[in-house]
Tab-separated table of C-alpha atoms and ligand atoms in Angstrom:
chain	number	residue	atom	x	y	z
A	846	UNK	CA	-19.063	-38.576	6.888
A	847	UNK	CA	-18.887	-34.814	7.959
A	848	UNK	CA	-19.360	-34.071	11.691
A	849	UNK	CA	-19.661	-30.179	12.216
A	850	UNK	CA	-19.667	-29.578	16.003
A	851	UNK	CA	-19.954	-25.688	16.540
A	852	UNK	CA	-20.721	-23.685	20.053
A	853	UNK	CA	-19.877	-20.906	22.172
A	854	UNK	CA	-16.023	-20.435	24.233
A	855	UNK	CA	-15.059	-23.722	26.566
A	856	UNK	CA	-18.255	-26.046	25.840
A	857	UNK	CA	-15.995	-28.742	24.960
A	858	UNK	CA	-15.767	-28.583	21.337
A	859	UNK	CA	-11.501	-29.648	20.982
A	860	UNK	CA	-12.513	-32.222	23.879
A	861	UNK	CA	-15.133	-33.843	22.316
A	862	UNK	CA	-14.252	-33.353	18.390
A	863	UNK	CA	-11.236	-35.192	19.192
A	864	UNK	CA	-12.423	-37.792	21.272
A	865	UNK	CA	-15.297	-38.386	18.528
A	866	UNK	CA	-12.497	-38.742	15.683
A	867	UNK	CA	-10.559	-40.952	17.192
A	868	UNK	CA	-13.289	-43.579	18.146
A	869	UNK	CA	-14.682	-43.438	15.011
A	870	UNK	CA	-11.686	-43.513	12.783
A	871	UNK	CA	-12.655	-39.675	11.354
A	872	UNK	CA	-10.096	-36.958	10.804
A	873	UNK	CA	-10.166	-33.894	12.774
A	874	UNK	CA	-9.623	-29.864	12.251
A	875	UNK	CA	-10.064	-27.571	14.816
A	876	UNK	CA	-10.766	-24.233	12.737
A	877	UNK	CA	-10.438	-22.550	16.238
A	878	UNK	CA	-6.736	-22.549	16.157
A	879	UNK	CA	-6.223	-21.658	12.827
A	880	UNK	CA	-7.876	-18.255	13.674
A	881	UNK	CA	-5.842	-18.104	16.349
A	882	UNK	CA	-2.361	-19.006	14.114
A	883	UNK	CA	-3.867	-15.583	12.069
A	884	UNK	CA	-3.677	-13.645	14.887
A	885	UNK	CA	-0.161	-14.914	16.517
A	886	UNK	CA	1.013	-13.973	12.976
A	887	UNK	CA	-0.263	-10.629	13.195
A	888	UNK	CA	0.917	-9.598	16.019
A	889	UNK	CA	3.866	-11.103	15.871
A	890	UNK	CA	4.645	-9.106	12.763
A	891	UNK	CA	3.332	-5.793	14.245
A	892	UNK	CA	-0.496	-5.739	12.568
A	893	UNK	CA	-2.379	-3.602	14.177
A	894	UNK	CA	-4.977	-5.858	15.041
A	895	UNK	CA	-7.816	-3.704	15.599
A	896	UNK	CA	-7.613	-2.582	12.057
A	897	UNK	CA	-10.003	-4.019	9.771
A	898	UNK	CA	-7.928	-3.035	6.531
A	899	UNK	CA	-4.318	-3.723	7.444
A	900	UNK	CA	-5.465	-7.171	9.416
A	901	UNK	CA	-7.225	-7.899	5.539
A	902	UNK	CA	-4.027	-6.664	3.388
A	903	UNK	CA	-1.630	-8.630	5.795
A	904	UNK	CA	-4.152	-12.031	5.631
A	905	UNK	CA	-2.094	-13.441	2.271
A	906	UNK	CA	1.465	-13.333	3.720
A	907	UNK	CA	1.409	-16.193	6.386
A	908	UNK	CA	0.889	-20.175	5.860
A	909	UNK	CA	-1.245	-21.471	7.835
A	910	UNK	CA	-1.213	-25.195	8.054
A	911	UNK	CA	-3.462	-27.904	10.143
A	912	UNK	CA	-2.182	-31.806	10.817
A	913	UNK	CA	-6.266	-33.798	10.992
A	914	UNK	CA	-4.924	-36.532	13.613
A	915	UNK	CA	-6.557	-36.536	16.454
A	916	UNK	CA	-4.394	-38.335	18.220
A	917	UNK	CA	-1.756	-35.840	17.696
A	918	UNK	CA	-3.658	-32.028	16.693
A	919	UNK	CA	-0.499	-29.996	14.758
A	920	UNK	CA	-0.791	-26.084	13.750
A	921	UNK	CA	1.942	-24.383	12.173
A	922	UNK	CA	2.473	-20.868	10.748
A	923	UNK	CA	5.389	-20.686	7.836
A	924	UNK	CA	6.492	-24.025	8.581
A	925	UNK	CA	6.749	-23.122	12.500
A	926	UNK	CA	4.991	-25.041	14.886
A	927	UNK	CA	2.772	-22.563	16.988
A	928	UNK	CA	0.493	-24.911	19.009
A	929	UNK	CA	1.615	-23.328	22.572
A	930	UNK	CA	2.056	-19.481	21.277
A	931	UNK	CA	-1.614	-19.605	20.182
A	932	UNK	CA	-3.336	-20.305	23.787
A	933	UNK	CA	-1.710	-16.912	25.146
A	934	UNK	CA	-3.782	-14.592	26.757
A	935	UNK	CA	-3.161	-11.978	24.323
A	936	UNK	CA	-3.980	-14.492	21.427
A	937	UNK	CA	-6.861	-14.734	22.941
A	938	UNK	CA	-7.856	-11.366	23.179
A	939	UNK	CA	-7.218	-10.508	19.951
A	940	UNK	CA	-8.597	-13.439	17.887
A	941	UNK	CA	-12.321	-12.158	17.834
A	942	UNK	CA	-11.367	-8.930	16.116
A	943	UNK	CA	-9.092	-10.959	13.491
A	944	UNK	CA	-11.787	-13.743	12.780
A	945	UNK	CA	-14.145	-11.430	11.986
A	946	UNK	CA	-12.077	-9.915	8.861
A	947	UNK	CA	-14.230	-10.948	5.319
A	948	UNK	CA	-11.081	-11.231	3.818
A	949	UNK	CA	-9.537	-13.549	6.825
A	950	UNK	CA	-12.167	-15.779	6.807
A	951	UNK	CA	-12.777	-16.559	3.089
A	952	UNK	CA	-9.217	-17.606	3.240
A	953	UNK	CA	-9.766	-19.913	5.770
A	954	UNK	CA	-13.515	-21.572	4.583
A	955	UNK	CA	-11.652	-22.047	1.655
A	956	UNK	CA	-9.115	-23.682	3.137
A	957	UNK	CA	-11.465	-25.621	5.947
A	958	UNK	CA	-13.569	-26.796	2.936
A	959	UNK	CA	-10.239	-28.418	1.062
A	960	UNK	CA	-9.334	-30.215	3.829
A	961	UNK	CA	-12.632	-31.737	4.277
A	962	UNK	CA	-12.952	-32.934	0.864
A	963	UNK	CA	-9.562	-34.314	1.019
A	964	UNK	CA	-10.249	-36.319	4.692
A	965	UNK	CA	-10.068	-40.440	3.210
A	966	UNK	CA	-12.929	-41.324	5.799
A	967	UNK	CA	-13.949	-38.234	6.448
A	968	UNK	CA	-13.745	-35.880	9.213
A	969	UNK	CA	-14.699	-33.490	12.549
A	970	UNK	CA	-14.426	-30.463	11.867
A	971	UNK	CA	-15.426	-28.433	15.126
A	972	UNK	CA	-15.542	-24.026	15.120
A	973	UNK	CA	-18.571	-21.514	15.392
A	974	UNK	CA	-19.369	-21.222	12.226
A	975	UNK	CA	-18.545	-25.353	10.569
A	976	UNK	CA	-22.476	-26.634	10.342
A	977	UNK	CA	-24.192	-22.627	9.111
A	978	UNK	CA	-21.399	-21.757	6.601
A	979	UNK	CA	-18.428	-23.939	5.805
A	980	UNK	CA	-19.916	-27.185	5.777
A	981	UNK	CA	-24.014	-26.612	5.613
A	982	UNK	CA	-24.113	-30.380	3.747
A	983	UNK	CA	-22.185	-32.255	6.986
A	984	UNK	CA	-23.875	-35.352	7.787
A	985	UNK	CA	-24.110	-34.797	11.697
A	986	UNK	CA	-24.183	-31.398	13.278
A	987	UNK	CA	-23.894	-30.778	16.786
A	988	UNK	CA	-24.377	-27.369	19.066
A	989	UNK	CA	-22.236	-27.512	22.075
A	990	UNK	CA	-23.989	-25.333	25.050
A	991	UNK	CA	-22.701	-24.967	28.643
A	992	UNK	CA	-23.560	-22.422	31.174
A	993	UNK	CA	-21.097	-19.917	31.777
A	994	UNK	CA	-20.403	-20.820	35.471
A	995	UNK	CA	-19.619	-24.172	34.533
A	996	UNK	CA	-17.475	-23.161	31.205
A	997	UNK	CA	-15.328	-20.286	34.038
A	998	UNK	CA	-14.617	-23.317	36.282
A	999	UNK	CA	-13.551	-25.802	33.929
A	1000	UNK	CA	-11.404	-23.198	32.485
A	1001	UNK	CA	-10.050	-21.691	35.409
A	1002	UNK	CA	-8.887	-25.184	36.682
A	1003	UNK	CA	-6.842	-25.803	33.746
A	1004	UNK	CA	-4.919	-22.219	35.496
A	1005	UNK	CA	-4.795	-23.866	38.012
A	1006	UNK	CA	-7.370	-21.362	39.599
A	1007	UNK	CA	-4.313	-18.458	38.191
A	1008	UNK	CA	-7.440	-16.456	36.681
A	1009	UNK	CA	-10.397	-16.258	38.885
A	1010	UNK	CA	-13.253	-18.101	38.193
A	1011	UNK	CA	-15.104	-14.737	37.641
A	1012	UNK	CA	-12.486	-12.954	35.426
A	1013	UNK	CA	-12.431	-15.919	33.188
A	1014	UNK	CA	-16.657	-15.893	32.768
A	1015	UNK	CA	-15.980	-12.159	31.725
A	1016	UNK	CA	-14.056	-12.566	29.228
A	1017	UNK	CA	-15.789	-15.947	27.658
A	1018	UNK	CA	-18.851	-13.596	27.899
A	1019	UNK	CA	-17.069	-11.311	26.044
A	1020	UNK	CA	-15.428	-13.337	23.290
A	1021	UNK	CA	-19.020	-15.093	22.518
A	1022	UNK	CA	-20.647	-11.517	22.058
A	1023	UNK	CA	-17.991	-11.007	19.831
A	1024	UNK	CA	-17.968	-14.058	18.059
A	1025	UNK	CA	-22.090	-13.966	17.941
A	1026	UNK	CA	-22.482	-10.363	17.274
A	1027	UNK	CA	-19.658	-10.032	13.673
A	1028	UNK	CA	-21.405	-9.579	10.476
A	1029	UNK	CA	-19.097	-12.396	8.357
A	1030	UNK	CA	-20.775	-15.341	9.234
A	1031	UNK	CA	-21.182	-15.628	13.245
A	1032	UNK	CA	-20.989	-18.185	15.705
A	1033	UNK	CA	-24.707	-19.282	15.295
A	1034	UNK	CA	-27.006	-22.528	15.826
A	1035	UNK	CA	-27.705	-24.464	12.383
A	1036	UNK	CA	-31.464	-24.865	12.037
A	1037	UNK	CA	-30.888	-28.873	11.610
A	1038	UNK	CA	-27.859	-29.117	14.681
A	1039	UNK	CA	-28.571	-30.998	17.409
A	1040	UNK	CA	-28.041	-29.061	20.717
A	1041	UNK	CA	-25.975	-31.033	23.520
A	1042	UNK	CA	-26.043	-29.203	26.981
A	1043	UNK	CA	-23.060	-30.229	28.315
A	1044	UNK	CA	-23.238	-28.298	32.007
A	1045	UNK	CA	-23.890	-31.744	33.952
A	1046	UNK	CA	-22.083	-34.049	31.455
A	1047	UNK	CA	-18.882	-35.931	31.667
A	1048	UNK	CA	-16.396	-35.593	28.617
A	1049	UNK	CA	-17.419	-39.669	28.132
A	1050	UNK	CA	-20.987	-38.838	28.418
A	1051	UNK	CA	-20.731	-35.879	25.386
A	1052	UNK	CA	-18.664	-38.252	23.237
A	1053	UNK	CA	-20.810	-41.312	23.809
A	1054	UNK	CA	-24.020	-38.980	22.896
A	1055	UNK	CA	-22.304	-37.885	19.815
A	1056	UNK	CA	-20.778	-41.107	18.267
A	1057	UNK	CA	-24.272	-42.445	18.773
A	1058	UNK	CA	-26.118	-40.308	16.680
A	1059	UNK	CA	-23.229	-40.599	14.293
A	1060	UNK	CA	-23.814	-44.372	13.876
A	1061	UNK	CA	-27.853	-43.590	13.664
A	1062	UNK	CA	-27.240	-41.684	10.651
A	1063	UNK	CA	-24.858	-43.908	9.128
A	1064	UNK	CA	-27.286	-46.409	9.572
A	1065	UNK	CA	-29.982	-44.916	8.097
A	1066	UNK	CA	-28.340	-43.646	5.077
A	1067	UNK	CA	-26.658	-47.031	4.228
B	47	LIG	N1	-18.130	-32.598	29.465
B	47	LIG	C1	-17.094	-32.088	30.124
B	47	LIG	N2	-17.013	-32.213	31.453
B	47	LIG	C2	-16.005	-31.656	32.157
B	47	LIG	N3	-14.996	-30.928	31.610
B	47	LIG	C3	-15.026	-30.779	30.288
B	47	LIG	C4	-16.056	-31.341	29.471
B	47	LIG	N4	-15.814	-30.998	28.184
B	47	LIG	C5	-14.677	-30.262	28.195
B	47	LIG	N5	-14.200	-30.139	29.446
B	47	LIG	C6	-13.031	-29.357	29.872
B	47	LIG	O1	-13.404	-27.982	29.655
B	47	LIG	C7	-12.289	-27.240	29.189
B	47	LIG	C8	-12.638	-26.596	27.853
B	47	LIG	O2	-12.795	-27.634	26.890
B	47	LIG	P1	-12.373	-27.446	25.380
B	47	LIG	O3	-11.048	-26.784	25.263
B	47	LIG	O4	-12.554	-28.767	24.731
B	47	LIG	O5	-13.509	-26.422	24.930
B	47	LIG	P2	-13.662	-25.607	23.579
B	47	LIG	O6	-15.116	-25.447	23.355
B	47	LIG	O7	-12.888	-26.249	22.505
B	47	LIG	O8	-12.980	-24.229	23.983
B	47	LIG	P3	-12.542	-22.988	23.062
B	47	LIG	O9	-13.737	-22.551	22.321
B	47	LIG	O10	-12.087	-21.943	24.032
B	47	LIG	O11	-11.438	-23.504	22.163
B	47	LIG	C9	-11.119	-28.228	29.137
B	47	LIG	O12	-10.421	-28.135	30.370
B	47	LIG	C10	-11.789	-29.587	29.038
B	47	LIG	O13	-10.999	-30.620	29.587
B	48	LIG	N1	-15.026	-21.522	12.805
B	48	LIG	C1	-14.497	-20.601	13.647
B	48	LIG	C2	-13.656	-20.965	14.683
B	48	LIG	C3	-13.142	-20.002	15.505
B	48	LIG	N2	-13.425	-18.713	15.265
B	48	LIG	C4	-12.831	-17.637	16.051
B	48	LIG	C5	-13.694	-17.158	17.178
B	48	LIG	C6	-13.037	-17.682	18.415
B	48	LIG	O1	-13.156	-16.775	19.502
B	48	LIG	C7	-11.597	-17.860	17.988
B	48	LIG	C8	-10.810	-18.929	18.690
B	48	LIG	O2	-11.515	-20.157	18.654
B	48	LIG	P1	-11.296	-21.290	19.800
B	48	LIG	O3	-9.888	-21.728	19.724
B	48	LIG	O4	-11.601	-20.623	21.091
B	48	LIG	O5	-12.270	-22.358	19.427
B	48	LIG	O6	-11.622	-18.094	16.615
B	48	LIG	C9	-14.271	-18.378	14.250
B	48	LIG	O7	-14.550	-17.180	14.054
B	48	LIG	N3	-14.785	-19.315	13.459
């Protein structure tokens, strides 16, 4: 059982993903942050990040490593755990150019792919790129939406309402152009995902959507 829940910035993809693996038993990776433990690596080892070749010679040197329990989400770079250093603001604003590296990413599909093989139940995996590219075969795939308005005020009240509501709709704009616009596999609808507009739906609501038409399809390949 492979759920593959992709979308834009702030739909609700760690939310949900991890909500859905933990009521159904499935392990979880959140590709997300592991582009994001790239990027603290390169900058914190003085990459210039807006350098296509030295981001792809310096992609080898750090281990990047992802716990799958959803109850307790672990990323750690050589062995260090980096789970707060990777939600900076200038993470943020730096993962988009790093993600996009060829080089970057075949290193972590690779890896993405392993892990889902190896899940014993099997697994959410959640990112922008899960149900087009890394795992086109996944049983379920979901297409988290959510207007932009709504996706600035949800984030913005996690600040605390520190970054303006319109600030933070900038720069999700931005990042999803980014993310949508690379040429290495983009963030991108799969043909066969199911789109879930989550604007005017509770976290519960998503997840109860979701796990549904997880058990449809388990029932109707059994
Ligand atoms: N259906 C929902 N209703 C209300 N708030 C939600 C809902 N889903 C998620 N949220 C909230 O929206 C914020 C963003 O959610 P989350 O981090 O899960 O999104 P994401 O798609 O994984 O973001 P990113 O792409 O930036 O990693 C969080 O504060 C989360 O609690
Ligand atoms: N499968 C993926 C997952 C993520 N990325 C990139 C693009 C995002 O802006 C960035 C951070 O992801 P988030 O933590 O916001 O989900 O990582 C990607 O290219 N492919």
């Amino acid at each position: 059982m492979i759920v593959a829940i992709d979308g834009p910035s702030g739909t609700g993809k760690s939310s949900t993903s991890k909500a859905v693996a933990a009521r159904l038993g499935l392990s979880y990776l959140d590709t997300g942050a592991q582009y994001r433990a790239m990027t603290w690596w390169m900058l914190a080892n003085g990459v210039d990040v807006q350098d296509p070749a030295a981001v792809a010679d310096a992609s080898g040197k750090p281990v990047v490593t992802s716990g799958t329990d959803p109850l307790h989400p672990q990323i750690s770079v050589d062995g260090t755990d980096v789970s707060g250093p990777i939600r900076s603001q200038e993470v943020t604003a730096a993962v988009s150019a790093v993600s996009a590296v060829p080089e970057v990413r075949a290193r972590m599909v690779d890896f993405q792919r392993r892990t889902a093989a190896a899940a014993p139940a099997g697994i959410v995996v959640e990112g922008r790129d899960i149900g087009t590219t890394v795992l086109p075969a996944a049983t379920v795939k979901i297409f988290l939406t959510a207007s932009a308005e709504v996706r600035a005020a949800r984030r913005s009240g996690e600040l605390n309402g520190a970054v303006s509501v319109a600030a933070t709709r900038e720069a999700l704009i931005r990042r999803d152009a980014a993310d949508s616009g690379r040429t290495t596999s983009p963030l991108a609808k799969a043909d066969d995902a199911v789109e879930v507009d989550t604007s005017e739906l509770t976290l519960d609501e998503v997840v109860d959507r979701i796990v549904a038409l997880v058990e449809q399809r388990r029932a109707a390949v059994r």
